[in-house]
Short mmCIF file of C-alpha atoms and ligand atoms in Angstrom, two decimals:
data_model
loop_
_atom_site.label_atom_id
_atom_site.label_comp_id
_atom_site.label_asym_id
_atom_site.label_seq_id
_atom_site.Cartn_x
_atom_site.Cartn_y
_atom_site.Cartn_z
CA UNK A 13 -23.09 -14.45 -81.71
CA UNK A 14 -24.61 -11.43 -83.04
CA UNK A 15 -27.90 -12.24 -84.55
CA UNK A 16 -28.46 -9.82 -87.74
CA UNK A 17 -31.65 -8.77 -90.26
CA UNK A 18 -30.33 -7.19 -93.10
CA UNK A 19 -33.22 -5.11 -94.53
CA UNK A 20 -32.22 -4.57 -98.22
CA UNK A 21 -30.07 -7.47 -98.66
CA UNK A 22 -29.88 -7.61 -102.53
CA UNK A 23 -28.73 -3.91 -102.66
CA UNK A 24 -25.20 -2.33 -102.84
CA UNK A 25 -25.05 -2.17 -99.17
CA UNK A 26 -26.93 -5.29 -98.46
CA UNK A 27 -24.26 -6.91 -100.56
CA UNK A 28 -21.45 -5.17 -99.05
CA UNK A 29 -23.00 -5.92 -95.35
CA UNK A 30 -23.01 -9.97 -96.26
CA UNK A 31 -19.52 -9.56 -97.51
CA UNK A 32 -17.90 -8.48 -94.28
CA UNK A 33 -20.49 -11.13 -92.48
CA UNK A 34 -19.04 -13.71 -94.50
CA UNK A 35 -15.34 -13.11 -93.35
CA UNK A 36 -16.70 -13.44 -89.49
CA UNK A 37 -18.82 -16.60 -89.17
CA UNK A 38 -17.60 -16.82 -85.52
CA UNK A 39 -19.22 -13.47 -84.94
CA UNK A 40 -22.09 -13.11 -87.08
CA UNK A 41 -25.18 -15.39 -87.80
CA UNK A 42 -28.28 -14.16 -90.31
CA UNK A 43 -31.44 -14.23 -88.81
CA UNK A 44 -33.23 -12.47 -91.85
CA UNK A 45 -32.84 -11.15 -95.53
CA UNK A 46 -35.09 -9.15 -97.21
CA UNK A 47 -35.48 -7.67 -100.90
CA UNK A 48 -38.51 -6.16 -102.81
CA UNK A 49 -38.24 -8.08 -106.04
CA UNK A 50 -34.81 -9.39 -106.83
CA UNK A 51 -35.81 -12.82 -105.96
CA UNK A 52 -33.00 -14.89 -107.61
CA UNK A 53 -30.30 -12.81 -106.04
CA UNK A 54 -32.04 -13.35 -102.94
CA UNK A 55 -32.16 -17.18 -103.22
CA UNK A 56 -28.55 -17.39 -103.60
CA UNK A 57 -27.92 -15.40 -100.69
CA UNK A 58 -30.37 -17.52 -98.67
CA UNK A 59 -28.50 -20.52 -99.68
CA UNK A 60 -25.30 -19.12 -98.72
CA UNK A 61 -26.25 -17.85 -95.15
CA UNK A 62 -29.50 -20.01 -94.28
CA UNK A 63 -31.14 -17.51 -92.30
CA UNK A 64 -34.63 -18.16 -90.70
CA UNK A 65 -36.68 -15.73 -92.60
CA UNK A 66 -36.93 -14.04 -96.09
CA UNK A 67 -39.09 -11.26 -96.87
CA UNK A 68 -39.96 -9.89 -100.36
CA UNK A 69 -42.21 -7.32 -101.97
CA UNK A 70 -45.83 -9.53 -102.56
CA UNK A 71 -47.35 -12.99 -102.28
CA UNK A 72 -46.73 -14.11 -105.77
CA UNK A 73 -42.79 -12.99 -105.23
CA UNK A 74 -42.90 -15.14 -101.96
CA UNK A 75 -44.57 -17.87 -103.41
CA UNK A 76 -41.73 -18.34 -106.41
CA UNK A 77 -39.03 -17.91 -104.09
CA UNK A 78 -40.06 -20.46 -101.49
CA UNK A 79 -40.45 -23.00 -103.90
CA UNK A 80 -36.84 -22.32 -105.54
CA UNK A 81 -35.56 -22.50 -101.88
CA UNK A 82 -37.30 -25.59 -100.87
CA UNK A 83 -36.32 -27.22 -104.49
CA UNK A 84 -32.70 -26.53 -103.01
CA UNK A 85 -33.25 -27.91 -100.02
CA UNK A 86 -32.56 -24.39 -98.19
CA UNK A 87 -34.81 -24.32 -94.70
CA UNK A 88 -35.44 -20.55 -94.97
CA UNK A 89 -39.23 -19.32 -94.34
CA UNK A 90 -40.09 -16.76 -97.13
CA UNK A 91 -42.93 -14.22 -96.04
CA UNK A 92 -43.81 -10.79 -97.95
CA UNK A 93 -45.07 -7.36 -97.12
CA UNK A 94 -44.48 -4.48 -94.73
CA UNK A 95 -45.84 -6.37 -91.69
CA UNK A 96 -43.21 -9.28 -92.44
CA UNK A 97 -40.29 -6.62 -92.68
CA UNK A 98 -41.48 -5.12 -89.08
CA UNK A 99 -41.55 -8.66 -87.85
CA UNK A 100 -37.95 -9.53 -89.18
CA UNK A 101 -36.90 -6.23 -87.59
CA UNK A 102 -38.08 -6.65 -83.98
CA UNK A 103 -37.94 -10.50 -83.27
CA UNK A 104 -36.43 -11.25 -80.02
CA UNK A 105 -34.04 -13.35 -81.47
CA UNK A 106 -32.50 -10.12 -83.44
CA UNK A 107 -29.48 -8.21 -81.84
CA UNK A 108 -28.90 -6.03 -84.79
CA UNK A 109 -30.61 -4.18 -87.59
CA UNK A 110 -28.93 -3.15 -91.03
CA UNK A 111 -31.33 -0.75 -92.27
CA UNK A 112 -30.47 -0.61 -96.25
CA UNK A 113 -33.80 -0.06 -97.86
CA UNK A 114 -33.55 2.76 -100.13
CA UNK A 115 -35.75 5.88 -99.58
CA UNK A 116 -39.34 6.17 -97.65
CA UNK A 117 -39.93 2.54 -97.91
CA UNK A 118 -37.64 1.83 -95.20
CA UNK A 119 -39.20 4.31 -92.54
CA UNK A 120 -41.53 1.77 -90.88
CA UNK A 121 -39.39 -1.21 -90.55
CA UNK A 122 -36.66 0.71 -89.17
CA UNK A 123 -38.78 2.23 -86.75
CA UNK A 124 -39.91 -1.30 -85.79
CA UNK A 125 -36.28 -2.04 -85.06
CA UNK A 126 -35.70 1.19 -83.14
CA UNK A 127 -38.91 0.49 -80.68
CA UNK A 128 -37.84 -2.99 -80.01
CA UNK A 129 -34.36 -1.49 -78.79
CA UNK A 130 -32.21 -3.15 -81.43
CA UNK A 131 -28.69 -1.85 -82.54
CA UNK A 132 -29.70 -0.18 -85.53
CA UNK A 133 -26.75 0.20 -88.57
CA UNK A 134 -28.14 3.24 -90.29
CA UNK A 135 -27.79 3.29 -93.93
CA UNK A 136 -31.36 4.30 -95.28
CA UNK A 137 -30.68 7.98 -94.56
CA UNK A 138 -34.19 8.96 -96.39
CA UNK A 139 -36.01 7.73 -93.16
CA UNK A 140 -34.05 9.74 -90.45
CA UNK A 141 -34.38 12.72 -92.95
CA UNK A 142 -38.11 12.18 -93.42
CA UNK A 143 -38.97 11.56 -89.79
CA UNK A 144 -35.93 13.00 -87.73
CA UNK A 145 -37.63 14.13 -84.57
CA UNK A 146 -39.87 10.98 -84.09
CA UNK A 147 -36.89 8.86 -85.30
CA UNK A 148 -34.88 10.17 -82.51
CA UNK A 149 -37.52 10.49 -79.74
CA UNK A 150 -37.89 6.48 -80.45
CA UNK A 151 -34.25 6.00 -80.37
CA UNK A 152 -34.24 7.92 -77.17
CA UNK A 153 -36.96 6.17 -75.69
CA UNK A 154 -36.08 2.81 -76.35
CA UNK A 155 -32.37 2.92 -75.53
CA UNK A 156 -31.51 1.50 -79.08
CA UNK A 157 -28.05 2.10 -80.37
CA UNK A 158 -27.99 3.68 -83.38
CA UNK A 159 -24.59 3.67 -85.57
CA UNK A 160 -24.35 5.67 -88.95
CA UNK A 161 -23.39 3.77 -91.97
CA UNK A 162 -23.28 6.53 -94.71
CA UNK A 163 -19.51 6.92 -94.95
CA UNK A 164 -19.44 10.75 -93.96
CA UNK A 165 -21.39 10.06 -91.00
CA UNK A 166 -19.65 7.14 -89.72
CA UNK A 167 -16.30 9.18 -90.25
CA UNK A 168 -17.58 12.05 -88.17
CA UNK A 169 -18.90 9.62 -85.45
CA UNK A 170 -15.31 8.08 -85.50
CA UNK A 171 -13.95 11.69 -84.89
CA UNK A 172 -16.20 12.91 -82.02
CA UNK A 173 -15.07 12.26 -78.31
CA UNK A 174 -16.80 9.05 -77.24
CA UNK A 175 -18.95 10.38 -74.49
CA UNK A 176 -20.39 13.26 -77.24
CA UNK A 177 -23.66 11.32 -77.34
CA UNK A 178 -23.96 11.29 -73.58
CA UNK A 179 -23.28 14.74 -72.84
CA UNK A 180 -25.43 15.92 -75.56
CA UNK A 181 -22.49 17.48 -77.31
CA UNK A 182 -22.21 19.97 -74.26
CA UNK A 183 -18.50 21.18 -73.19
CA UNK A 184 -17.12 18.70 -75.92
CA UNK A 185 -15.40 21.12 -77.92
CA UNK A 186 -16.71 20.42 -81.29
CA UNK A 187 -16.90 23.99 -83.21
CA UNK A 188 -18.27 22.34 -86.84
CA UNK A 189 -18.44 19.22 -88.69
CA UNK A 190 -17.26 19.44 -91.99
CA UNK A 191 -18.91 16.93 -94.22
CA UNK A 192 -17.08 15.55 -97.44
CA UNK A 193 -18.68 15.35 -100.94
CA UNK A 194 -16.93 14.00 -103.95
CA UNK A 195 -18.45 16.49 -106.31
CA UNK A 196 -20.06 13.50 -108.38
CA UNK A 197 -19.74 12.66 -112.01
CA UNK A 198 -20.86 16.44 -112.81
CA UNK A 199 -18.33 18.13 -110.80
CA UNK A 200 -17.09 21.38 -112.97
CA UNK A 201 -19.64 21.43 -115.21
CA UNK A 202 -22.69 24.08 -115.21
CA UNK A 203 -26.03 24.26 -115.06
CA UNK A 204 -26.28 24.66 -119.10
CA UNK A 205 -24.05 21.54 -119.48
CA UNK A 206 -26.37 19.41 -117.58
CA UNK A 207 -29.58 20.02 -119.16
CA UNK A 208 -29.02 17.30 -121.60
CA UNK A 209 -26.97 14.40 -119.02
CA UNK A 210 -28.59 11.06 -119.12
CA UNK A 211 -29.22 8.44 -116.04
CA UNK A 212 -26.39 6.18 -117.19
CA UNK A 213 -24.26 9.33 -117.01
CA UNK A 214 -25.75 10.34 -113.58
CA UNK A 215 -25.29 7.02 -112.17
CA UNK A 216 -21.62 6.69 -113.29
CA UNK A 217 -20.02 7.79 -109.82
CA UNK A 218 -16.35 8.23 -110.20
CA UNK A 219 -15.72 6.64 -106.76
CA UNK A 220 -18.57 4.84 -105.53
CA UNK A 221 -20.28 2.24 -107.05
CA UNK A 222 -24.03 2.41 -105.62
CA UNK A 223 -27.64 2.15 -106.20
CA UNK A 224 -29.00 4.34 -108.84
CA UNK A 225 -31.41 6.13 -106.66
CA UNK A 226 -28.19 7.41 -104.21
CA UNK A 227 -26.02 7.57 -107.30
CA UNK A 228 -28.69 10.30 -109.04
CA UNK A 229 -28.81 12.07 -105.61
CA UNK A 230 -24.95 12.57 -105.62
CA UNK A 231 -24.93 13.68 -109.13
CA UNK A 232 -27.35 16.53 -108.00
CA UNK A 233 -25.87 17.15 -104.75
CA UNK A 234 -29.29 16.32 -103.12
CA UNK A 235 -27.32 13.40 -101.41
CA UNK A 236 -24.83 16.02 -99.68
CA UNK A 237 -28.41 17.79 -98.68
CA UNK A 238 -29.86 14.66 -97.57
CA UNK A 239 -26.59 14.24 -95.32
CA UNK A 240 -26.88 17.48 -93.72
CA UNK A 241 -29.85 16.94 -92.32
CA UNK A 242 -28.94 13.26 -91.36
CA UNK A 243 -26.17 14.79 -89.49
CA UNK A 244 -28.10 17.74 -87.49
CA UNK A 245 -30.60 14.69 -86.24
CA UNK A 246 -27.50 12.29 -85.70
CA UNK A 247 -25.21 14.77 -83.82
CA UNK A 248 -27.61 17.26 -82.60
CA UNK A 249 -26.09 20.23 -84.39
CA UNK A 250 -27.88 22.93 -86.46
CA UNK A 251 -27.42 23.29 -90.20
CA UNK A 252 -25.05 26.07 -89.66
CA UNK A 253 -22.35 24.16 -87.62
CA UNK A 254 -22.02 21.93 -90.79
CA UNK A 255 -20.07 22.82 -93.98
CA UNK A 256 -19.83 20.79 -97.21
CA UNK A 257 -16.37 20.42 -98.32
CA UNK A 258 -15.88 19.18 -102.01
CA UNK A 259 -12.90 16.57 -101.78
CA UNK A 260 -12.93 15.16 -105.14
CA UNK A 261 -10.52 11.79 -104.24
CA UNK A 262 -12.91 10.36 -101.72
CA UNK A 263 -10.10 9.42 -99.46
CA UNK A 264 -11.18 12.12 -96.22
CA UNK A 265 -14.62 10.91 -95.38
CA UNK A 266 -15.24 13.71 -93.09
CA UNK A 267 -13.87 15.87 -90.44
CA UNK A 268 -14.80 17.45 -87.01
CA UNK A 269 -13.25 20.81 -85.93
CA UNK A 270 -12.64 21.45 -82.35
CA UNK A 271 -12.07 24.46 -80.56
CA UNK A 272 -8.39 24.40 -79.98
CA UNK A 273 -7.68 24.37 -83.43
CA UNK A 274 -7.69 20.48 -83.77
CA UNK A 275 -9.59 18.91 -86.92
CA UNK A 276 -9.63 15.26 -86.75
CA UNK A 277 -10.69 13.40 -90.21
CA UNK A 278 -11.26 9.76 -90.93
CA UNK A 279 -9.62 8.79 -94.13
CA UNK A 280 -9.45 5.24 -95.85
CA UNK A 281 -10.39 3.93 -99.37
CA UNK A 282 -13.66 4.45 -100.65
CA UNK A 283 -15.44 1.04 -100.04
CA UNK A 284 -18.77 0.87 -97.89
CA UNK A 285 -17.28 -2.02 -96.03
CA UNK A 286 -14.99 0.10 -94.00
CA UNK A 287 -18.05 1.70 -92.12
CA UNK A 288 -20.06 -1.61 -92.27
CA UNK A 289 -17.32 -3.10 -90.37
CA UNK A 290 -16.75 -0.52 -87.94
CA UNK A 291 -20.61 -0.31 -87.13
CA UNK A 292 -21.21 -4.26 -87.25
CA UNK A 293 -17.91 -4.42 -84.39
CA UNK A 294 -18.40 -1.00 -82.43
CA UNK A 295 -16.52 -0.66 -79.98
CA UNK A 296 -14.26 -3.11 -81.48
CA UNK A 297 -12.51 -3.48 -85.06
CA UNK A 298 -12.61 -6.30 -87.24
CA UNK A 299 -11.19 -6.89 -90.95
CA UNK A 300 -13.37 -5.65 -93.61
CA UNK A 301 -11.55 -7.11 -96.93
CA UNK A 302 -10.66 -3.45 -97.60
CA UNK A 303 -7.45 -2.86 -98.76
CA UNK A 304 -4.98 -0.59 -97.01
CA UNK A 305 -4.82 3.03 -97.99
CA UNK A 306 -1.76 3.86 -99.81
CA UNK A 307 -1.06 7.52 -98.99
CA UNK A 308 2.08 7.40 -101.83
CA UNK A 309 0.14 6.21 -104.31
CA UNK A 310 -2.73 8.89 -103.71
CA UNK A 311 -0.10 11.35 -103.65
CA UNK A 312 -2.60 14.09 -103.01
CA UNK A 313 -5.73 15.24 -101.64
CA UNK A 314 -7.53 18.54 -102.91
CA UNK A 315 -10.20 20.57 -101.57
CA UNK A 316 -12.87 23.04 -102.78
CA UNK A 317 -16.09 25.03 -102.20
CA UNK A 318 -19.53 23.42 -103.46
CA UNK A 319 -20.49 25.32 -106.86
CA UNK A 320 -24.02 26.25 -105.57
CA UNK A 321 -25.24 28.05 -108.93
CA UNK A 322 -24.74 24.53 -110.72
CA UNK A 323 -26.01 22.39 -107.95
CA UNK A 324 -29.46 24.14 -106.28
CA UNK A 325 -30.38 21.32 -104.49
CA UNK A 326 -28.05 21.63 -101.48
CA UNK A 327 -29.23 24.88 -100.53
CA UNK A 328 -32.71 23.75 -101.09
CA UNK A 329 -31.86 21.20 -99.09
CA UNK A 330 -30.28 23.40 -96.67
CA UNK A 331 -33.02 26.03 -96.43
CA UNK A 332 -35.28 22.93 -95.56
CA UNK A 333 -33.06 21.98 -92.63
CA UNK A 334 -33.57 25.76 -91.46
CA UNK A 335 -37.11 25.51 -92.21
CA UNK A 336 -37.63 22.41 -89.96
CA UNK A 337 -40.89 20.64 -89.36
CA UNK A 338 -42.29 18.78 -92.02
CA UNK A 339 -39.90 20.79 -94.57
CA UNK A 340 -37.57 17.84 -94.67
CA UNK A 341 -40.13 15.28 -95.20
CA UNK A 342 -41.76 17.25 -98.33
CA UNK A 343 -38.02 17.59 -99.66
CA UNK A 344 -37.33 14.04 -99.38
CA UNK A 345 -40.65 12.88 -101.00
CA UNK A 346 -40.28 15.39 -103.73
CA UNK A 347 -37.08 14.25 -104.69
CA UNK A 348 -37.91 10.54 -104.47
CA UNK A 349 -40.73 11.36 -107.23
CA UNK A 350 -38.28 13.58 -109.29
CA UNK A 351 -35.41 11.37 -108.87
CA UNK A 352 -37.54 8.38 -110.62
CA UNK A 353 -38.91 10.46 -113.11
CA UNK A 354 -35.48 11.36 -114.06
CA UNK A 355 -34.49 7.80 -114.27
CA UNK A 356 -37.70 6.91 -116.51
CA UNK A 357 -36.49 9.80 -118.51
CA UNK A 358 -39.40 11.74 -117.99
CA UNK A 359 -37.69 15.02 -116.97
CA UNK A 360 -34.15 16.37 -117.33
CA UNK A 361 -31.34 16.15 -114.68
CA UNK A 362 -31.77 19.90 -114.15
CA UNK A 363 -35.56 19.52 -113.50
CA UNK A 364 -35.29 17.81 -110.22
CA UNK A 365 -34.06 20.50 -108.34
CA UNK A 366 -37.26 22.71 -109.91
CA UNK A 367 -39.65 19.78 -108.87
CA UNK A 368 -38.32 19.66 -105.35
CA UNK A 369 -38.42 23.15 -104.84
CA UNK A 370 -41.77 23.83 -106.50
CA UNK A 371 -43.40 21.48 -104.31
CA UNK A 372 -41.79 22.89 -101.36
CA UNK A 373 -43.40 25.94 -101.94
CA UNK A 374 -46.56 24.21 -102.75
CA UNK A 375 -47.02 22.65 -99.16
CA UNK A 376 -47.75 23.98 -95.86
CA UNK A 377 -45.29 23.82 -93.22
CA UNK A 378 -46.19 22.55 -90.01
CA UNK A 379 -44.77 20.12 -87.15
CA UNK A 380 -45.54 16.58 -87.61
CA UNK A 381 -46.89 15.38 -84.25
CA UNK A 382 -47.17 11.72 -85.19
CA UNK A 383 -45.96 8.94 -87.58
CA UNK A 384 -49.42 9.65 -89.60
CA UNK A 385 -48.86 12.99 -89.84
CA UNK A 386 -45.12 12.68 -91.54
CA UNK A 387 -47.00 9.83 -93.93
CA UNK A 388 -49.46 12.35 -94.82
CA UNK A 389 -47.01 14.89 -95.62
CA UNK A 390 -44.89 12.56 -97.44
CA UNK A 391 -48.04 11.18 -99.25
CA UNK A 392 -49.07 14.61 -100.29
CA UNK A 393 -45.62 16.23 -101.72
CA UNK A 394 -45.77 12.81 -103.71
CA UNK A 395 -49.10 13.76 -105.20
CA UNK A 396 -47.80 17.72 -105.84
CA UNK A 397 -44.86 16.62 -107.20
CA UNK A 398 -46.11 14.13 -109.40
CA UNK A 399 -48.51 16.87 -110.65
CA UNK A 400 -45.77 19.20 -111.65
CA UNK A 401 -43.76 16.67 -113.28
CA UNK A 402 -46.86 15.68 -115.38
CA UNK A 403 -46.98 19.76 -116.53
CA UNK A 404 -43.25 19.72 -117.43
CA UNK A 405 -43.90 16.43 -119.68
CA UNK A 406 -46.37 18.53 -121.51
P1 NDP B 11 -30.07 -0.36 -103.79
O1 NDP B 11 -31.08 0.55 -104.76
O2 NDP B 11 -29.04 -1.13 -104.27
O3 NDP B 11 -30.97 -1.32 -102.84
C1 NDP B 11 -31.93 -1.12 -102.23
C2 NDP B 11 -32.69 -2.35 -101.73
O4 NDP B 11 -33.88 -2.12 -100.90
C3 NDP B 11 -32.80 -3.45 -102.39
O5 NDP B 11 -32.64 -4.59 -101.70
C4 NDP B 11 -34.03 -3.26 -102.93
O6 NDP B 11 -34.53 -4.54 -103.02
C5 NDP B 11 -34.82 -2.69 -101.80
N1 NDP B 11 -35.86 -2.14 -101.86
C6 NDP B 11 -36.03 -1.51 -102.84
N2 NDP B 11 -37.61 -0.72 -102.81
C7 NDP B 11 -38.02 -1.35 -101.83
C8 NDP B 11 -39.27 -1.49 -100.88
N3 NDP B 11 -40.56 -0.54 -101.35
N4 NDP B 11 -39.52 -2.04 -100.19
C9 NDP B 11 -38.44 -2.99 -99.71
N5 NDP B 11 -37.48 -3.11 -99.69
C10 NDP B 11 -37.11 -2.29 -101.07
O7 NDP B 11 -29.57 1.07 -102.79
P2 NDP B 11 -28.29 1.07 -102.13
O8 NDP B 11 -27.92 -0.11 -101.13
O9 NDP B 11 -27.62 1.86 -102.80
O10 NDP B 11 -28.80 2.10 -100.79
C11 NDP B 11 -29.81 1.77 -99.70
C12 NDP B 11 -29.78 2.85 -98.72
O11 NDP B 11 -28.62 3.09 -98.34
C13 NDP B 11 -30.26 4.01 -99.27
O12 NDP B 11 -31.02 4.97 -98.68
C14 NDP B 11 -28.84 5.02 -99.74
O13 NDP B 11 -29.04 6.28 -99.38
C15 NDP B 11 -27.79 4.40 -98.36
N6 NDP B 11 -26.57 4.44 -98.53
C16 NDP B 11 -26.24 3.54 -99.75
C17 NDP B 11 -24.61 4.01 -100.01
C18 NDP B 11 -23.86 3.11 -101.17
O14 NDP B 11 -22.87 2.89 -101.21
N7 NDP B 11 -24.80 2.46 -101.85
C19 NDP B 11 -23.96 4.90 -99.30
C20 NDP B 11 -24.42 5.55 -98.14
C21 NDP B 11 -26.07 5.61 -97.90
P3 NDP B 11 -34.34 -5.45 -104.77
O15 NDP B 11 -33.24 -5.65 -104.90
O16 NDP B 11 -35.47 -6.36 -104.79
O17 NDP B 11 -35.10 -3.96 -105.70
MG1 MG B 12 -22.62 9.51 -97.99
#
């Protein structure tokens, strides 16, 4: 029986993870579930999965949830705050941690799981983007098994040779990683046409149903930029070895090109339960609830180059990957602030790129030697991007 903590249980990835877990009560049990504010949803999940612990954002919410659970006869103990998130991530009873908190808030609890050598199912790409060097070093030091949940990275993982990690990629014949991108809801639009798009339009993804932050990132292609950086860390490749391929049907989730001319791809219906089930059961396979792929119904697969003029975020992220050091930390922090400002209707969609670029230009690029240095960089970038946004609002 694998004991699992789900960080971010009430989110889109969290809910899909619990859907897969519920299909295999003989294999998986839930140790802890966490949320930030959605306590009603978390209460329902606790009633269904009976975890030992639930964690929420603050003491008041914890009291409310605890009372609710006791009234319904549920024995789950409720805690709150970052220390509690770390506690349920590194508890000795836990085998596997699904890291599905959105944004930089996921870094510290995910690192707690890494340091204690857990199997990590990584959805929270921002944690890896902002602290890649430290994160991967911690994985190597602890012997933690890191499995990608992001559909593209999970696809690449499936297409790489099984000993790729152990040989650090040497002599593997891998030439290039081809990262699929759906193009998002604004594919085919010009920059001018995107000036007046609304948060709801940005969140209406054609193929995937996801949280609002990643939906906006998908619309701006910043998500693909973050994924490019994520892939550099996960697979130890330079950014030049990764090409973004726009594939609007989202059936091929990514590909690996080999030196003998072979290209391996992973295909499937766009449903996150496939990569979640793959990582949960790896190296075995389990049923995920996803419908079989019907190639006759799909009939055709299209590919195009990304429009770099209309989607400047992709080039900005690539430049940050090239710059290395803390550039990705700054990029990620500025993007989180800008996306929130767009969702709050304080700035326009096309101003997200401007805020991120200005923030990157305003900060000192230096190698962060510690977690504190990463957090300091993250903090400075948040202050600077918030100031840019204030000026834009005037
Ligand atoms: P959601 O917004 O749907 O869910 C986020 C989860 O994190 C919720 O449980 C939320 O709690 C919790 N949370 C939010 N803020 C905090 C905080 N400050 N501290 C602790 N917990 C917090 O996001 P998604 O599920 O869409 O995405 C989660 C991660 O997975 C992201 O990093 C995303 O990039 C990545 N990902 C998502 C994919 C998808 O299909 N959705 C695909 C690939 C990657 P509450 O509900 O209480 O607010
Ligand atoms: Mg993805």
